[in-house]
CSV table of C-alpha atoms in Angstrom, one decimal:
chain,number,residue,atom,x,y,z
A,118,MET,CA,-27.4,19.8,-74.9
A,119,THR,CA,-30.8,19.1,-76.4
A,120,CYS,CA,-32.6,15.9,-75.7
A,121,LYS,CA,-32.4,15.0,-79.4
A,122,TRP,CA,-28.5,15.4,-79.4
A,123,LEU,CA,-28.2,13.3,-76.2
A,124,LEU,CA,-30.5,10.6,-77.7
A,125,PHE,CA,-28.4,10.6,-80.9
A,126,ILE,CA,-25.1,10.2,-78.9
A,127,ALA,CA,-26.5,7.6,-76.5
A,128,LEU,CA,-28.1,5.4,-79.2
A,129,GLY,CA,-25.6,6.2,-82.0
A,130,CYS,CA,-22.7,4.9,-80.1
A,131,GLY,CA,-24.1,1.4,-79.6
A,132,SER,CA,-20.9,-0.1,-80.8
A,133,VAL,CA,-19.1,1.3,-77.8
A,134,GLN,CA,-21.6,0.0,-75.2
A,135,ALA,CA,-25.1,-1.4,-75.6
A,136,ALA,CA,-28.1,0.9,-75.1
A,137,PRO,CA,-30.2,0.2,-72.0
A,138,THR,CA,-32.5,-2.7,-72.6
A,139,ASN,CA,-35.0,-2.1,-69.7
A,140,SER,CA,-38.4,-0.6,-70.4
A,141,GLU,CA,-37.5,2.6,-68.5
A,142,PRO,CA,-38.5,5.6,-70.5
A,143,LEU,CA,-35.5,7.7,-71.9
A,144,THR,CA,-35.9,11.0,-70.1
A,145,GLN,CA,-33.5,13.8,-70.7
A,146,GLU,CA,-31.9,13.0,-67.3
A,147,ARG,CA,-31.5,9.3,-68.2
A,148,LEU,CA,-29.9,10.3,-71.5
A,149,ALA,CA,-27.5,12.6,-69.7
A,150,ASP,CA,-26.6,9.6,-67.4
A,151,ILE,CA,-26.0,7.3,-70.4
A,152,VAL,CA,-23.8,9.9,-72.1
A,153,HIS,CA,-21.8,10.4,-68.9
A,154,GLU,CA,-21.5,6.6,-68.4
A,155,ARG,CA,-20.1,6.2,-71.9
A,156,GLY,CA,-17.6,8.9,-71.4
A,157,LEU,CA,-19.0,11.1,-74.2
A,158,GLY,CA,-20.4,14.6,-74.3
A,159,ALA,CA,-18.4,16.8,-71.9
A,160,ASN,CA,-15.8,17.9,-74.5
A,161,LEU,CA,-18.4,18.2,-77.3
A,162,GLN,CA,-19.3,21.6,-75.8
A,163,SER,CA,-15.7,22.9,-75.9
A,164,MET,CA,-15.4,24.0,-79.5
A,165,GLY,CA,-12.3,25.5,-81.0
A,166,HIS,CA,-11.9,28.4,-83.3
A,167,SER,CA,-11.0,26.5,-86.4
A,168,VAL,CA,-14.0,24.2,-86.7
A,169,ALA,CA,-16.0,26.2,-84.0
A,170,SER,CA,-19.6,26.6,-85.2
A,171,ASN,CA,-19.4,23.4,-87.3
A,172,THR,CA,-18.2,21.0,-84.6
A,173,SER,CA,-21.7,19.8,-83.5
A,174,SER,CA,-22.7,19.2,-87.2
A,175,LEU,CA,-19.3,17.5,-87.9
A,176,ILE,CA,-19.6,15.1,-84.9
A,177,ASN,CA,-23.3,14.6,-85.6
A,178,THR,CA,-22.6,13.6,-89.2
A,179,ALA,CA,-19.7,11.4,-88.2
A,180,MET,CA,-21.8,9.6,-85.6
A,181,GLY,CA,-24.5,9.0,-88.2
A,182,MET,CA,-22.0,6.9,-90.1
A,183,ILE,CA,-21.5,4.3,-87.4
A,184,GLY,CA,-21.9,0.9,-88.9
A,185,ILE,CA,-20.9,1.9,-92.5
A,186,PRO,CA,-18.5,-0.9,-93.6
A,187,TYR,CA,-14.8,-0.3,-94.3
A,188,ARG,CA,-13.9,-0.4,-98.0
A,189,PHE,CA,-10.4,0.2,-99.2
A,190,GLY,CA,-10.4,3.4,-101.3
A,191,GLY,CA,-14.0,4.0,-100.2
A,192,THR,CA,-15.2,7.6,-100.0
A,193,SER,CA,-19.0,7.5,-99.5
A,194,ALA,CA,-21.6,6.0,-97.2
A,195,GLU,CA,-23.1,4.2,-100.2
A,196,THR,CA,-19.9,2.3,-101.0
A,197,GLY,CA,-18.1,2.3,-97.7
A,198,PHE,CA,-15.1,4.2,-96.3
A,199,ASP,CA,-11.5,3.7,-95.7
A,200,CYS,CA,-10.1,5.9,-92.9
A,201,SER,CA,-9.0,8.9,-94.9
A,202,GLY,CA,-12.0,8.7,-97.2
A,203,PHE,CA,-14.3,8.8,-94.1
A,204,VAL,CA,-12.5,11.9,-92.7
A,205,ARG,CA,-12.5,13.6,-96.1
A,206,ALA,CA,-16.2,13.0,-96.6
A,207,ILE,CA,-17.2,14.2,-93.2
A,208,TYR,CA,-15.2,17.5,-93.6
A,209,GLN,CA,-16.4,18.0,-97.1
A,210,ASP,CA,-20.1,17.3,-96.3
A,211,THR,CA,-20.3,19.4,-93.1
A,212,VAL,CA,-17.9,22.3,-93.5
A,213,GLY,CA,-17.2,22.3,-97.2
A,214,HIS,CA,-13.5,21.8,-96.7
A,215,LEU,CA,-11.9,19.3,-99.1
A,216,LEU,CA,-9.0,17.5,-97.4
A,217,PRO,CA,-6.4,15.6,-99.4
A,218,ARG,CA,-7.2,11.9,-100.1
A,219,ARG,CA,-4.6,10.0,-98.0
A,220,ALA,CA,-4.0,10.1,-94.3
A,221,ASP,CA,-0.4,11.2,-94.6
A,222,GLU,CA,-1.4,14.0,-96.9
A,223,GLN,CA,-4.1,15.1,-94.5
A,224,ALA,CA,-1.5,15.3,-91.7
A,225,LYS,CA,0.7,17.6,-93.9
A,226,ALA,CA,-2.3,19.8,-94.8
A,227,THR,CA,-3.4,20.5,-91.2
A,228,GLN,CA,-2.0,22.3,-88.2
A,229,LYS,CA,0.0,20.3,-85.7
A,230,ILE,CA,-1.3,20.4,-82.1
A,231,ASP,CA,-0.4,18.8,-78.8
A,232,LYS,CA,-2.4,15.8,-77.7
A,233,LYS,CA,-3.5,17.9,-74.6
A,234,GLU,CA,-5.0,20.5,-77.0
A,235,LEU,CA,-7.4,18.0,-78.6
A,236,ARG,CA,-11.0,19.2,-79.2
A,237,PRO,CA,-13.9,17.5,-80.9
A,238,GLY,CA,-13.4,17.7,-84.6
A,239,ASP,CA,-9.6,17.5,-84.5
A,240,LEU,CA,-7.9,14.7,-86.4
A,241,VAL,CA,-5.9,12.0,-84.7
A,242,PHE,CA,-3.3,10.0,-86.5
A,243,PHE,CA,-1.8,6.5,-85.9
A,244,ASN,CA,1.0,4.4,-87.2
A,245,THR,CA,-0.8,1.2,-88.1
A,246,MET,CA,1.2,0.1,-91.2
A,247,ARG,CA,4.8,0.7,-89.9
A,248,ARG,CA,4.7,4.2,-91.3
A,249,THR,CA,3.7,7.5,-89.7
A,250,PHE,CA,0.3,8.9,-90.4
A,251,SER,CA,-1.0,5.7,-91.9
A,252,HIS,CA,-4.4,5.8,-90.1
A,253,VAL,CA,-6.7,8.8,-89.3
A,254,GLY,CA,-9.8,9.4,-87.3
A,255,ILE,CA,-11.8,12.3,-85.9
A,256,TYR,CA,-11.6,13.1,-82.2
A,257,VAL,CA,-15.0,13.2,-80.5
A,258,GLY,CA,-14.0,14.1,-76.9
A,259,GLU,CA,-13.2,12.3,-73.7
A,260,GLY,CA,-10.3,10.4,-75.2
A,261,LYS,CA,-12.4,8.8,-77.9
A,262,PHE,CA,-12.3,9.0,-81.7
A,263,ILE,CA,-14.5,7.8,-84.6
A,264,HIS,CA,-13.0,6.1,-87.6
A,265,SER,CA,-13.3,3.5,-90.3
A,266,PRO,CA,-10.8,0.9,-88.9
A,267,ARG,CA,-10.0,-1.9,-91.4
A,268,LYS,CA,-11.4,-4.6,-93.7
A,269,GLY,CA,-14.2,-6.6,-92.1
A,270,LYS,CA,-15.0,-3.8,-89.7
A,271,SER,CA,-17.2,-0.7,-89.8
A,272,VAL,CA,-17.2,2.9,-88.7
A,273,ARG,CA,-17.1,3.0,-84.9
A,274,VAL,CA,-16.0,5.0,-81.9
A,275,GLU,CA,-13.0,3.7,-79.9
A,276,SER,CA,-10.8,4.9,-77.0
A,277,MET,CA,-7.4,6.3,-77.7
A,278,ASN,CA,-6.4,4.8,-74.4
A,279,ASP,CA,-6.9,1.3,-75.6
A,280,SER,CA,-3.4,-0.3,-75.7
A,281,TYR,CA,-3.5,-0.9,-79.5
A,282,TRP,CA,-4.2,2.8,-80.3
A,283,ALA,CA,-2.1,4.3,-77.4
A,284,LYS,CA,1.0,2.5,-78.7
A,285,ARG,CA,0.4,3.7,-82.3
A,286,PHE,CA,-0.6,7.3,-81.7
A,287,ASN,CA,1.3,9.6,-84.1
A,288,GLY,CA,-0.1,13.0,-83.4
A,289,ALA,CA,-3.0,15.3,-83.5
A,290,ARG,CA,-3.9,18.0,-86.1
A,291,ARG,CA,-6.4,20.7,-86.4
A,292,VAL,CA,-8.2,21.6,-89.6
A,293,ASP,CA,-8.3,25.3,-90.3
A,294,VAL,CA,-11.5,25.8,-92.3
A,295,ALA,CA,-11.4,29.6,-92.3
A,296,ASP,CA,-10.0,29.5,-95.9
A,297,ALA,CA,-12.6,26.9,-97.0
A,298,GLN,CA,-15.6,29.3,-96.9
A,299,PRO,CA,-14.6,31.5,-99.9
A,300,ALA,CA,-13.7,28.3,-101.9
A,301,LEU,CA,-17.1,26.9,-101.1
A,302,LEU,CA,-18.9,30.0,-102.2
A,303,GLU,CA,-17.0,30.1,-105.5
A,304,ALA,CA,-17.7,26.5,-106.2
A,305,SER,CA,-21.5,27.0,-105.6
A,306,THR,CA,-21.6,29.9,-108.0
A,307,THR,CA,-19.6,28.3,-110.8
A,308,PRO,CA,-21.7,26.5,-113.5
């Protein structure tokens, strides 16, 4: 990992744990320690075949949205995001793959995988409204996911092992972006 990437992860995840406040310079070794302490990073290097070369960009873009407020129906950083609007925007902006608008539709449009198979960039679904697939986030590794939680909150990273999320976990899905590339090329050449 580059020093820049480690710095981004270490400082960009401030909502998970505060950044160091001492005046110690942030060396590459110290950044690696911070990433390790926060439980991030190790799985970011294990990239799958479906999002593969775009995983770093996808996670990087998602982490850059930390702090953007929740907005029901929101689909952009300028106006705020709801959970599915956040996931949709990240995938569209980084890999050119347009997912359906709602979380339940995103679950249907993606490949079911076992929780043990989760890799950074995969989608994680939760039952938060007494119905399956009512909430979605993006898995970032080490049992953590990034999402836009609810009114009054903002985009943040949370642990899937927290009791609230663990009880409501509905399943994991992988986005197959292999078919997205031709569609992206067609869209860029159409007037």
